[in-house]
PDB file of N, CA and C in Angstrom:
ATOM      1  N   PRO E   1       0.822  -1.204   0.000  1.00  0.00           N
ATOM      2  CA  PRO E   1       0.000   0.000   0.000  1.00  0.00           C
ATOM      3  C   PRO E   1       0.859   1.259   0.000  1.00  0.00           C
ATOM      4  N   ASP E   2       0.386   2.274  -0.658  1.00  0.00           N
ATOM      5  CA  ASP E   2       1.161   3.501  -0.812  1.00  0.00           C
ATOM      6  C   ASP E   2       0.692   4.641   0.088  1.00  0.00           C
ATOM      7  N   GLY E   3      -0.243   4.365   0.995  1.00  0.00           N
ATOM      8  CA  GLY E   3      -0.731   5.403   1.891  1.00  0.00           C
ATOM      9  C   GLY E   3      -1.867   6.222   1.323  1.00  0.00           C
ATOM     10  N   SER E   4      -2.321   5.897   0.116  1.00  0.00           N
ATOM     11  CA  SER E   4      -3.407   6.677  -0.486  1.00  0.00           C
ATOM     12  C   SER E   4      -4.787   6.213  -0.019  1.00  0.00           C
ATOM     13  N   ARG E   5      -4.831   5.072   0.690  1.00  0.00           N
ATOM     14  CA  ARG E   5      -6.102   4.548   1.176  1.00  0.00           C
ATOM     15  C   ARG E   5      -5.987   4.153   2.643  1.00  0.00           C
ATOM     16  N   VAL E   6      -7.091   4.248   3.337  1.00  0.00           N
ATOM     17  CA  VAL E   6      -7.207   3.802   4.727  1.00  0.00           C
ATOM     18  C   VAL E   6      -8.294   2.739   4.759  1.00  0.00           C
ATOM     19  N   LEU E   7      -8.099   1.746   5.601  1.00  0.00           N
ATOM     20  CA  LEU E   7      -9.031   0.634   5.721  1.00  0.00           C
ATOM     21  C   LEU E   7      -9.562   0.602   7.149  1.00  0.00           C
ATOM     22  N   THR E   8     -10.894   0.487   7.289  1.00  0.00           N
ATOM     23  CA  THR E   8     -11.498   0.424   8.615  1.00  0.00           C
ATOM     24  C   THR E   8     -12.376  -0.822   8.735  1.00  0.00           C
ATOM     25  N   ALA E   9     -12.498  -1.325   9.967  1.00  0.00           N
ATOM     26  CA  ALA E   9     -13.376  -2.444  10.283  1.00  0.00           C
ATOM     27  C   ALA E   9     -14.388  -1.939  11.311  1.00  0.00           C
ATOM     28  N   SER E  10     -15.634  -2.440  11.211  1.00  0.00           N
ATOM     29  CA  SER E  10     -16.677  -1.840  12.026  1.00  0.00           C
ATOM     30  C   SER E  10     -17.661  -2.843  12.617  1.00  0.00           C
ATOM     31  N   GLU E  11     -18.299  -2.414  13.679  1.00  0.00           N
ATOM     32  CA  GLU E  11     -19.373  -3.199  14.279  1.00  0.00           C
ATOM     33  C   GLU E  11     -20.620  -3.206  13.400  1.00  0.00           C
ATOM     34  N   ASP E  12     -20.645  -2.395  12.345  1.00  0.00           N
ATOM     35  CA  ASP E  12     -21.800  -2.414  11.437  1.00  0.00           C
ATOM     36  C   ASP E  12     -21.729  -3.567  10.428  1.00  0.00           C
ATOM     37  N   ARG E  13     -20.765  -4.493  10.631  1.00  0.00           N
ATOM     38  CA  ARG E  13     -20.576  -5.712   9.835  1.00  0.00           C
ATOM     39  C   ARG E  13     -19.929  -5.448   8.478  1.00  0.00           C
ATOM     40  N   THR E  14     -19.275  -4.306   8.325  1.00  0.00           N
ATOM     41  CA  THR E  14     -18.586  -3.984   7.077  1.00  0.00           C
ATOM     42  C   THR E  14     -17.156  -3.545   7.360  1.00  0.00           C
ATOM     43  N   ALA E  15     -16.367  -3.538   6.285  1.00  0.00           N
ATOM     44  CA  ALA E  15     -15.079  -2.850   6.268  1.00  0.00           C
ATOM     45  C   ALA E  15     -15.206  -1.804   5.168  1.00  0.00           C
ATOM     46  N   LYS E  16     -14.538  -0.694   5.328  1.00  0.00           N
ATOM     47  CA  LYS E  16     -14.612   0.376   4.330  1.00  0.00           C
ATOM     48  C   LYS E  16     -13.213   0.807   3.913  1.00  0.00           C
ATOM     49  N   VAL E  17     -13.108   1.182   2.639  1.00  0.00           N
ATOM     50  CA  VAL E  17     -11.871   1.699   2.067  1.00  0.00           C
ATOM     51  C   VAL E  17     -12.094   3.189   1.835  1.00  0.00           C
ATOM     52  N   TRP E  18     -11.164   3.997   2.326  1.00  0.00           N
ATOM     53  CA  TRP E  18     -11.275   5.453   2.267  1.00  0.00           C
ATOM     54  C   TRP E  18     -10.103   6.041   1.493  1.00  0.00           C
ATOM     55  N   CYS E  19     -10.356   7.091   0.743  1.00  0.00           N
ATOM     56  CA  CYS E  19      -9.313   7.844   0.052  1.00  0.00           C
ATOM     57  C   CYS E  19      -8.737   8.853   1.042  1.00  0.00           C
ATOM     58  N   THR E  20      -7.430   8.819   1.267  1.00  0.00           N
ATOM     59  CA  THR E  20      -6.838   9.747   2.230  1.00  0.00           C
ATOM     60  C   THR E  20      -6.827  11.184   1.707  1.00  0.00           C
ATOM     61  N   ALA E  21      -6.777  11.373   0.400  1.00  0.00           N
ATOM     62  CA  ALA E  21      -6.734  12.729  -0.156  1.00  0.00           C
ATOM     63  C   ALA E  21      -8.079  13.441  -0.020  1.00  0.00           C
ATOM     64  N   SER E  22      -9.174  12.722  -0.295  1.00  0.00           N
ATOM     65  CA  SER E  22     -10.497  13.357  -0.290  1.00  0.00           C
ATOM     66  C   SER E  22     -11.298  13.075   0.977  1.00  0.00           C
ATOM     67  N   GLY E  23     -10.929  12.011   1.702  1.00  0.00           N
ATOM     68  CA  GLY E  23     -11.695  11.619   2.878  1.00  0.00           C
ATOM     69  C   GLY E  23     -12.975  10.870   2.544  1.00  0.00           C
ATOM     70  N   GLU E  24     -13.154  10.551   1.257  1.00  0.00           N
ATOM     71  CA  GLU E  24     -14.370   9.862   0.828  1.00  0.00           C
ATOM     72  C   GLU E  24     -14.227   8.354   0.921  1.00  0.00           C
ATOM     73  N   CYS E  25     -15.349   7.673   1.219  1.00  0.00           N
ATOM     74  CA  CYS E  25     -15.390   6.223   1.180  1.00  0.00           C
ATOM     75  C   CYS E  25     -15.420   5.799  -0.291  1.00  0.00           C
ATOM     76  N   VAL E  26     -14.468   4.980  -0.695  1.00  0.00           N
ATOM     77  CA  VAL E  26     -14.395   4.541  -2.095  1.00  0.00           C
ATOM     78  C   VAL E  26     -14.831   3.095  -2.270  1.00  0.00           C
ATOM     79  N   GLY E  27     -15.164   2.433  -1.166  1.00  0.00           N
ATOM     80  CA  GLY E  27     -15.657   1.067  -1.270  1.00  0.00           C
ATOM     81  C   GLY E  27     -16.096   0.518   0.069  1.00  0.00           C
ATOM     82  N   THR E  28     -17.152  -0.292   0.032  1.00  0.00           N
ATOM     83  CA  THR E  28     -17.647  -0.965   1.226  1.00  0.00           C
ATOM     84  C   THR E  28     -17.566  -2.463   0.999  1.00  0.00           C
ATOM     85  N   LEU E  29     -16.925  -3.158   1.918  1.00  0.00           N
ATOM     86  CA  LEU E  29     -16.773  -4.608   1.856  1.00  0.00           C
ATOM     87  C   LEU E  29     -17.825  -5.200   2.788  1.00  0.00           C
ATOM     88  N   ASP E  30     -18.909  -5.666   2.206  1.00  0.00           N
ATOM     89  CA  ASP E  30     -20.093  -6.083   2.960  1.00  0.00           C
ATOM     90  C   ASP E  30     -20.351  -7.560   2.730  1.00  0.00           C
ATOM     91  N   GLY E  31     -20.279  -8.357   3.795  1.00  0.00           N
ATOM     92  CA  GLY E  31     -20.519  -9.777   3.642  1.00  0.00           C
ATOM     93  C   GLY E  31     -20.512 -10.536   4.957  1.00  0.00           C
ATOM     94  N   HIS E  32     -20.001  -9.916   6.003  1.00  0.00           N
ATOM     95  CA  HIS E  32     -19.973 -10.571   7.309  1.00  0.00           C
ATOM     96  C   HIS E  32     -21.350 -10.498   7.957  1.00  0.00           C
ATOM     97  N   GLY E  33     -21.648 -11.516   8.759  1.00  0.00           N
ATOM     98  CA  GLY E  33     -22.932 -11.576   9.441  1.00  0.00           C
ATOM     99  C   GLY E  33     -22.929 -10.927  10.807  1.00  0.00           C
ATOM    100  N   GLN E  34     -21.739 -10.590  11.300  1.00  0.00           N
ATOM    101  CA  GLN E  34     -21.594  -9.950  12.607  1.00  0.00           C
ATOM    102  C   GLN E  34     -20.451  -8.940  12.511  1.00  0.00           C
ATOM    103  N   PRO E  35     -20.171  -8.198  13.585  1.00  0.00           N
ATOM    104  CA  PRO E  35     -19.135  -7.166  13.532  1.00  0.00           C
ATOM    105  C   PRO E  35     -17.790  -7.664  12.979  1.00  0.00           C
ATOM    106  N   VAL E  36     -17.125  -6.785  12.244  1.00  0.00           N
ATOM    107  CA  VAL E  36     -15.810  -7.065  11.672  1.00  0.00           C
ATOM    108  C   VAL E  36     -14.759  -6.533  12.648  1.00  0.00           C
ATOM    109  N   PHE E  37     -13.845  -7.415  13.063  1.00  0.00           N
ATOM    110  CA  PHE E  37     -12.807  -7.033  14.024  1.00  0.00           C
ATOM    111  C   PHE E  37     -11.511  -6.607  13.361  1.00  0.00           C
ATOM    112  N   LEU E  38     -11.242  -7.108  12.148  1.00  0.00           N
ATOM    113  CA  LEU E  38      -9.953  -6.858  11.520  1.00  0.00           C
ATOM    114  C   LEU E  38     -10.127  -6.640  10.025  1.00  0.00           C
ATOM    115  N   ALA E  39      -9.373  -5.715   9.489  1.00  0.00           N
ATOM    116  CA  ALA E  39      -9.259  -5.514   8.044  1.00  0.00           C
ATOM    117  C   ALA E  39      -7.800  -5.148   7.776  1.00  0.00           C
ATOM    118  N   GLU E  40      -7.192  -5.847   6.815  1.00  0.00           N
ATOM    119  CA  GLU E  40      -5.762  -5.628   6.545  1.00  0.00           C
ATOM    120  C   GLU E  40      -5.481  -5.732   5.049  1.00  0.00           C
ATOM    121  N   PHE E  41      -4.707  -4.782   4.527  1.00  0.00           N
ATOM    122  CA  PHE E  41      -4.278  -4.820   3.131  1.00  0.00           C
ATOM    123  C   PHE E  41      -3.242  -5.922   2.916  1.00  0.00           C
ATOM    124  N   SER E  42      -3.247  -6.520   1.721  1.00  0.00           N
ATOM    125  CA  SER E  42      -2.146  -7.399   1.316  1.00  0.00           C
ATOM    126  C   SER E  42      -0.924  -6.523   1.030  1.00  0.00           C
ATOM    127  N   ALA E  43       0.245  -7.133   0.957  1.00  0.00           N
ATOM    128  CA  ALA E  43       1.482  -6.379   0.734  1.00  0.00           C
ATOM    129  C   ALA E  43       1.459  -5.580  -0.566  1.00  0.00           C
ATOM    130  N   ASP E  44       0.804  -6.122  -1.593  1.00  0.00           N
ATOM    131  CA  ASP E  44       0.746  -5.408  -2.873  1.00  0.00           C
ATOM    132  C   ASP E  44      -0.439  -4.447  -2.968  1.00  0.00           C
ATOM    133  N   GLY E  45      -1.279  -4.401  -1.943  1.00  0.00           N
ATOM    134  CA  GLY E  45      -2.406  -3.474  -1.914  1.00  0.00           C
ATOM    135  C   GLY E  45      -3.566  -3.852  -2.812  1.00  0.00           C
ATOM    136  N   ARG E  46      -3.535  -5.051  -3.384  1.00  0.00           N
ATOM    137  CA  ARG E  46      -4.595  -5.455  -4.311  1.00  0.00           C
ATOM    138  C   ARG E  46      -5.731  -6.217  -3.646  1.00  0.00           C
ATOM    139  N   GLN E  47      -5.490  -6.700  -2.433  1.00  0.00           N
ATOM    140  CA  GLN E  47      -6.507  -7.458  -1.718  1.00  0.00           C
ATOM    141  C   GLN E  47      -6.588  -6.996  -0.268  1.00  0.00           C
ATOM    142  N   VAL E  48      -7.694  -7.374   0.371  1.00  0.00           N
ATOM    143  CA  VAL E  48      -7.907  -7.116   1.793  1.00  0.00           C
ATOM    144  C   VAL E  48      -8.379  -8.414   2.421  1.00  0.00           C
ATOM    145  N   VAL E  49      -7.938  -8.676   3.646  1.00  0.00           N
ATOM    146  CA  VAL E  49      -8.489  -9.779   4.427  1.00  0.00           C
ATOM    147  C   VAL E  49      -9.289  -9.159   5.569  1.00  0.00           C
ATOM    148  N   THR E  50     -10.480  -9.717   5.830  1.00  0.00           N
ATOM    149  CA  THR E  50     -11.294  -9.289   6.959  1.00  0.00           C
ATOM    150  C   THR E  50     -11.649 -10.501   7.803  1.00  0.00           C
ATOM    151  N   SER E  51     -11.867 -10.257   9.092  1.00  0.00           N
ATOM    152  CA  SER E  51     -12.342 -11.313   9.972  1.00  0.00           C
ATOM    153  C   SER E  51     -13.206 -10.681  11.041  1.00  0.00           C
ATOM    154  N   GLY E  52     -14.044 -11.524  11.654  1.00  0.00           N
ATOM    155  CA  GLY E  52     -14.945 -10.939  12.626  1.00  0.00           C
ATOM    156  C   GLY E  52     -15.566 -11.905  13.598  1.00  0.00           C
ATOM    157  N   LYS E  53     -16.555 -11.391  14.285  1.00  0.00           N
ATOM    158  CA  LYS E  53     -17.256 -12.114  15.330  1.00  0.00           C
ATOM    159  C   LYS E  53     -17.963 -13.347  14.799  1.00  0.00           C
ATOM    160  N   ASP E  54     -18.315 -13.343  13.514  1.00  0.00           N
ATOM    161  CA  ASP E  54     -19.025 -14.483  12.916  1.00  0.00           C
ATOM    162  C   ASP E  54     -18.125 -15.684  12.653  1.00  0.00           C
ATOM    163  N   GLY E  55     -16.810 -15.571  12.918  1.00  0.00           N
ATOM    164  CA  GLY E  55     -15.882 -16.675  12.714  1.00  0.00           C
ATOM    165  C   GLY E  55     -15.455 -16.862  11.272  1.00  0.00           C
ATOM    166  N   VAL E  56     -15.804 -15.927  10.420  1.00  0.00           N
ATOM    167  CA  VAL E  56     -15.520 -16.019   8.992  1.00  0.00           C
ATOM    168  C   VAL E  56     -14.354 -15.101   8.633  1.00  0.00           C
ATOM    169  N   ILE E  57     -13.476 -15.609   7.757  1.00  0.00           N
ATOM    170  CA  ILE E  57     -12.398 -14.812   7.172  1.00  0.00           C
ATOM    171  C   ILE E  57     -12.750 -14.631   5.707  1.00  0.00           C
ATOM    172  N   MET E  58     -12.676 -13.395   5.225  1.00  0.00           N
ATOM    173  CA  MET E  58     -12.989 -13.115   3.829  1.00  0.00           C
ATOM    174  C   MET E  58     -11.809 -12.407   3.170  1.00  0.00           C
ATOM    175  N   VAL E  59     -11.514 -12.800   1.939  1.00  0.00           N
ATOM    176  CA  VAL E  59     -10.471 -12.151   1.146  1.00  0.00           C
ATOM    177  C   VAL E  59     -11.177 -11.399   0.025  1.00  0.00           C
ATOM    178  N   TRP E  60     -10.853 -10.126  -0.108  1.00  0.00           N
ATOM    179  CA  TRP E  60     -11.536  -9.225  -1.035  1.00  0.00           C
ATOM    180  C   TRP E  60     -10.594  -8.742  -2.128  1.00  0.00           C
ATOM    181  N   ASP E  61     -11.107  -8.619  -3.332  1.00  0.00           N
ATOM    182  CA  ASP E  61     -10.394  -8.030  -4.462  1.00  0.00           C
ATOM    183  C   ASP E  61     -10.708  -6.536  -4.459  1.00  0.00           C
ATOM    184  N   LEU E  62      -9.698  -5.684  -4.295  1.00  0.00           N
ATOM    185  CA  LEU E  62      -9.955  -4.246  -4.199  1.00  0.00           C
ATOM    186  C   LEU E  62     -10.274  -3.579  -5.528  1.00  0.00           C
ATOM    187  N   GLU E  63      -9.951  -4.227  -6.629  1.00  0.00           N
ATOM    188  CA  GLU E  63     -10.313  -3.653  -7.928  1.00  0.00           C
ATOM    189  C   GLU E  63     -11.826  -3.716  -8.134  1.00  0.00           C
ATOM    190  N   THR E  64     -12.428  -4.830  -7.739  1.00  0.00           N
ATOM    191  CA  THR E  64     -13.866  -5.020  -7.938  1.00  0.00           C
ATOM    192  C   THR E  64     -14.679  -4.803  -6.664  1.00  0.00           C
ATOM    193  N   MET E  65     -14.021  -4.819  -5.509  1.00  0.00           N
ATOM    194  CA  MET E  65     -14.654  -4.760  -4.187  1.00  0.00           C
ATOM    195  C   MET E  65     -15.527  -5.990  -3.927  1.00  0.00           C
ATOM    196  N   ASP E  66     -15.229  -7.088  -4.620  1.00  0.00           N
ATOM    197  CA  ASP E  66     -15.962  -8.343  -4.448  1.00  0.00           C
ATOM    198  C   ASP E  66     -15.168  -9.301  -3.561  1.00  0.00           C
ATOM    199  N   CYS E  67     -15.894 -10.171  -2.881  1.00  0.00           N
ATOM    200  CA  CYS E  67     -15.261 -11.203  -2.077  1.00  0.00           C
ATOM    201  C   CYS E  67     -14.705 -12.276  -3.004  1.00  0.00           C
ATOM    202  N   ALA E  68     -13.425 -12.574  -2.868  1.00  0.00           N
ATOM    203  CA  ALA E  68     -12.769 -13.571  -3.710  1.00  0.00           C
ATOM    204  C   ALA E  68     -12.736 -14.945  -3.044  1.00  0.00           C
ATOM    205  N   HIS E  69     -12.655 -14.978  -1.706  1.00  0.00           N
ATOM    206  CA  HIS E  69     -12.576 -16.244  -0.977  1.00  0.00           C
ATOM    207  C   HIS E  69     -13.242 -16.093   0.384  1.00  0.00           C
ATOM    208  N   VAL E  70     -13.917 -17.152   0.810  1.00  0.00           N
ATOM    209  CA  VAL E  70     -14.495 -17.219   2.150  1.00  0.00           C
ATOM    210  C   VAL E  70     -13.871 -18.416   2.858  1.00  0.00           C
ATOM    211  N   LEU E  71     -13.300 -18.162   4.026  1.00  0.00           N
ATOM    212  CA  LEU E  71     -12.688 -19.207   4.845  1.00  0.00           C
ATOM    213  C   LEU E  71     -13.527 -19.302   6.120  1.00  0.00           C
ATOM    214  N   ASP E  72     -14.246 -20.395   6.264  1.00  0.00           N
ATOM    215  CA  ASP E  72     -15.243 -20.443   7.332  1.00  0.00           C
ATOM    216  C   ASP E  72     -15.154 -21.680   8.218  1.00  0.00           C
ATOM    217  N   GLU E  73     -13.944 -22.113   8.516  1.00  0.00           N
ATOM    218  CA  GLU E  73     -13.761 -23.309   9.334  1.00  0.00           C
ATOM    219  C   GLU E  73     -13.697 -23.023  10.842  1.00  0.00           C
ATOM    220  N   HIS E  74     -13.634 -21.764  11.249  1.00  0.00           N
ATOM    221  CA  HIS E  74     -13.604 -21.446  12.676  1.00  0.00           C
ATOM    222  C   HIS E  74     -15.006 -21.556  13.273  1.00  0.00           C
ATOM    223  N   VAL E  75     -15.077 -21.865  14.553  1.00  0.00           N
ATOM    224  CA  VAL E  75     -16.374 -21.978  15.226  1.00  0.00           C
ATOM    225  C   VAL E  75     -16.616 -20.840  16.215  1.00  0.00           C
ATOM    226  N   ALA E  76     -15.696 -19.901  16.268  1.00  0.00           N
ATOM    227  CA  ALA E  76     -15.825 -18.739  17.146  1.00  0.00           C
ATOM    228  C   ALA E  76     -15.235 -17.522  16.438  1.00  0.00           C
ATOM    229  N   ALA E  77     -15.332 -16.390  17.084  1.00  0.00           N
ATOM    230  CA  ALA E  77     -14.834 -15.141  16.513  1.00  0.00           C
ATOM    231  C   ALA E  77     -13.371 -15.257  16.100  1.00  0.00           C
ATOM    232  N   VAL E  78     -13.025 -14.593  14.989  1.00  0.00           N
ATOM    233  CA  VAL E  78     -11.638 -14.542  14.507  1.00  0.00           C
ATOM    234  C   VAL E  78     -11.160 -13.105  14.693  1.00  0.00           C
ATOM    235  N   THR E  79     -10.126 -12.934  15.515  1.00  0.00           N
ATOM    236  CA  THR E  79      -9.650 -11.594  15.857  1.00  0.00           C
ATOM    237  C   THR E  79      -8.369 -11.201  15.137  1.00  0.00           C
ATOM    238  N   SER E  80      -7.787 -12.142  14.372  1.00  0.00           N
ATOM    239  CA  SER E  80      -6.548 -11.828  13.680  1.00  0.00           C
ATOM    240  C   SER E  80      -6.439 -12.665  12.397  1.00  0.00           C
ATOM    241  N   ALA E  81      -5.898 -12.062  11.364  1.00  0.00           N
ATOM    242  CA  ALA E  81      -5.631 -12.756  10.099  1.00  0.00           C
ATOM    243  C   ALA E  81      -4.582 -11.930   9.357  1.00  0.00           C
ATOM    244  N   SER E  82      -3.712 -12.599   8.621  1.00  0.00           N
ATOM    245  CA  SER E  82      -2.648 -11.916   7.886  1.00  0.00           C
ATOM    246  C   SER E  82      -2.364 -12.626   6.581  1.00  0.00           C
ATOM    247  N   PHE E  83      -1.853 -11.891   5.619  1.00  0.00           N
ATOM    248  CA  PHE E  83      -1.377 -12.469   4.379  1.00  0.00           C
ATOM    249  C   PHE E  83       0.052 -12.968   4.561  1.00  0.00           C
ATOM    250  N   LEU E  84       0.328 -14.178   4.116  1.00  0.00           N
ATOM    251  CA  LEU E  84       1.684 -14.739   4.134  1.00  0.00           C
ATOM    252  C   LEU E  84       1.927 -15.423   2.799  1.00  0.00           C
ATOM    253  N   GLY E  85       3.154 -15.573   2.386  1.00  0.00           N
ATOM    254  CA  GLY E  85       3.474 -16.286   1.152  1.00  0.00           C
ATOM    255  C   GLY E  85       3.192 -17.768   1.282  1.00  0.00           C
ATOM    256  N   CYS E  86       2.841 -18.410   0.178  1.00  0.00           N
ATOM    257  CA  CYS E  86       2.584 -19.856   0.177  1.00  0.00           C
ATOM    258  C   CYS E  86       3.785 -20.601  -0.385  1.00  0.00           C
TER     259      CYS E  86
END
């Protein structure tokens, strides 16, 4: 990430992408069933990972703002998730 965007996670069950220059919301990542605890950019800034109280981890494509992957094997809230090389 180059600092041009800010990512927030919220109890409203979404994560939002904001433009730092204008302060405007440029995308809403909506798909969790309960509050989102974490939102983190990938190293290249092209994806976001979110996790929350619903126990679901979601990987988002920032070009389309669509969910690319759902990881739902946890049975309780997920408070941390990170991108790592495979």
